[in-house]
Amino acid sequence: MVMRYVMSIDQGTTSTRCIIFDHRGRLVSVTQREHRQHFPRPGWVEHDAAQIWRNLERIAPEALTQAGVGLDQLAAIGIANQRETTLMWDRRTGEPIGRAIVWQDTRTDTLVEKFAARPEAAMVQERCGLPLATYFSAPRIRWLLDHHPGLRERAERGEVLFGTMESWLIWNLTGGPEGGLHLTDVTNAGRTLLMNLETLDWDDDLLDFFGVPRAMLPRIRPSAETYGVASRVLPGVRIAAALGDQQAALFGQTCFAPGEAKCTYGTGSFLMLNTGAEPVRSSHGLLTTVGYQVGDEPAVYALEGPIAITGALVQWFRDGLGLISSAPEIETLARTVEDNGGCYIVPAFSGLFAPHWRSEARGIIVGLTSYITKGHLARAVLEATAWQTREVVDAMNADSGLELRTLKVDGGMTSDNLLMQDIADVLNVPVVRPMVAETVSLGAAYAAGLAVGYWPDLEGLRRNWHRAAQWLPAMDPRRRAEEYDNWRRAVERTFDWIKPHP
Amino acid sequence: MPGPVQSIQRGAAILRLLARSSGRLGVGEIATSLGLARGTAHGLLRTLQLVGFVEQDETSGKYQLGAALLHLGTSYLDVNELRSRAINWADALAARSGEAVRIGTLLDGQILVVHHVFRPDDTLQTLDVGALLPMHATALGKVLLAYDAATTATLADGPLEAYTRRTIVAPKMLARSLSAIREVGWAVEVEEMTIGEAGVAAPIRGHGGLVVGSIGISGAVERVCDSKGQPKAPLVTFVRDAARAVSRDLGASRW
Ligand SMILES: Nc1ncnc2c1ncn2[C@@H]1O[C@H](COP(=O)(O)OP(=O)(O)OP(=O)(O)O)[C@@H](O)[C@H]1O
Ligand SMILES: [Mg+2]
């Protein structure tokens, strides 16, 4: 019998990954390529979408070769992607219009202030579940339309298309200028500020509010459904799922029941709680968002606590400060000292996301004395991720009225044992990592495999989940309370740094 | 006897040149100083960069000695980086074999467990990252000894500590077992450390084939071994495949 597999594409913030999984959800091969981060001005972050596409063209065949798997053995492709990153391209040539504006980019801050000052502004969160913030796509679409002469007219005529990364990849995989499919899924569309959370369709009032022409928008589809067949790179293979990376991780962790939660630790970190068929509104700074939608079944909603900067702080420690030469060395350096020495780093590089939502905040290092070494700074870098998690978990507990009992984790930072122990310590709950750390990819593969019948049902997927590691809390409660208090005082000092625009 | 290898001589000359110049050097400057064609110098620099002996400045494109040179004797590969690079393959190995997986490196004559994946049966297990294991009584350790003559020599005076009746305690016996490991490329331990437990391990190699650690499974002897007391062939294959996959990711080309 010929073995069959599912391929996932994880188009992330720092890299694109292709992973092939077998029927038991085990990784068979993995290929990866980083793309360049462009920081043309403070607060601006851009990607070259053409480079990302070229990377995929390269790594997808490599993944097949590495696994010794033929195209005919691929049951389906599933895509997970960095969310909210905003891109436009020319429908005729396939050329991107400038560089993609990445989710961490804050150039739309004044624009967002203006939108927020409008009388109808409250409608935004009511309709789409998300606060008006630079984090989401609609203000970026507006910014691009305002800054490229003639672009709005071309967008209105449907000559210029908008998409997040999954739309861009699907359009290119299915032929690009020659009949490429222009579509997105509910989890990605739900991050634009333009999708109505109840109807799961573009909302005319929101389109009006942001001044976005409907003609440039992709069609919104379920997260798991056969969208079409690839004609390039992986010709003949069905494309059967697309999810925002965080939702893909929720799926990959098999958090299929209300009350199940996970946190994914990558560039940023994202706590997500399945809330079932009803969108739950947060009163503690969390987002209401779509978790996933399988075929024509009802959508499953989620509460989300996004943290903008976690792994990115480690990255900055490596590239910006040059204190380490690879991300994992942060742990080695941190273990050269016993504690943080009184030093705290609050990485409000793009303002603070959940639960604060302070776009005017900027990062700080406090508690500096001559005693502080780079080892202490490394500790403070890791602890920043732990404490930021604590803040979103507290918000989640308050919103749901339930106490989180264990935290399921995944993502690149989970290979950091010191960090995982820190998180268990500050949350005072066990932290559990599943057997596939690349849970984002696994979730995209699961959704695609489900759509084409490669896997029969959600219960079958659940049985693939196994515990790979567990960290138990071991921190003196008094110290935990003191440290948390210090952390909160540090956070307060980041507020109001960027002055309001006149 | 074959003559000296020219590219190694030239590589050494580049390192000397970089070491005695105060600032960074461009590829043209290096080629001129050594009387090499630009393309030749560039190829040598690329290889030296790959192994970490030189670094290239991103903006100016100029070269300097790499950090790896300063730590030649100590940390070839940071253990946390090893874990990070191996984690996907260690997970897949645990899922395939159904057994717990550990990755070990050499630390002061012992095996340091740098990574541990639970046996995928969701029973209560405790992470033992950071634990130290004896080299001669574990598959993880014997693999490292097999490719490390210097450390093996320190054990030659014996006797080695016995953990069970089956622990190899005679240095001569150990030497024989190590050469068998080198022959097949993997190691097995059957109740040599703990009664009722067996393990299989294979070497993880970095650039140029240097052994930087070992990866292995361990579990109940009746699951790991067949009725003749030999490790089950599919398990050995899983371990070797995982070791090869990690090695390939670390830049070892032949394994
Ligand atoms: N051992 C480690 N300790 C701390 N941080 C780490 C470690 N290994 C990786 N990281 C950080 O984790 C991040 C990479 O993780 P991962 O690949 O899951 O990120 P990601 O967000 O999925 O990437 P992308 O944004 O491309 O999707 C990087 O920001 C890196 O700095
Ligand atoms: Mg990712």
CSV table of C-alpha atoms in Angstrom, one decimal, chain B residues 25 84 237:
chain,number,residue,atom,x,y,z
B,25,LEU,CA,39.3,42.6,6.0
B,84,SER,CA,16.5,23.5,20.1
B,237,THR,CA,16.4,2.1,12.7
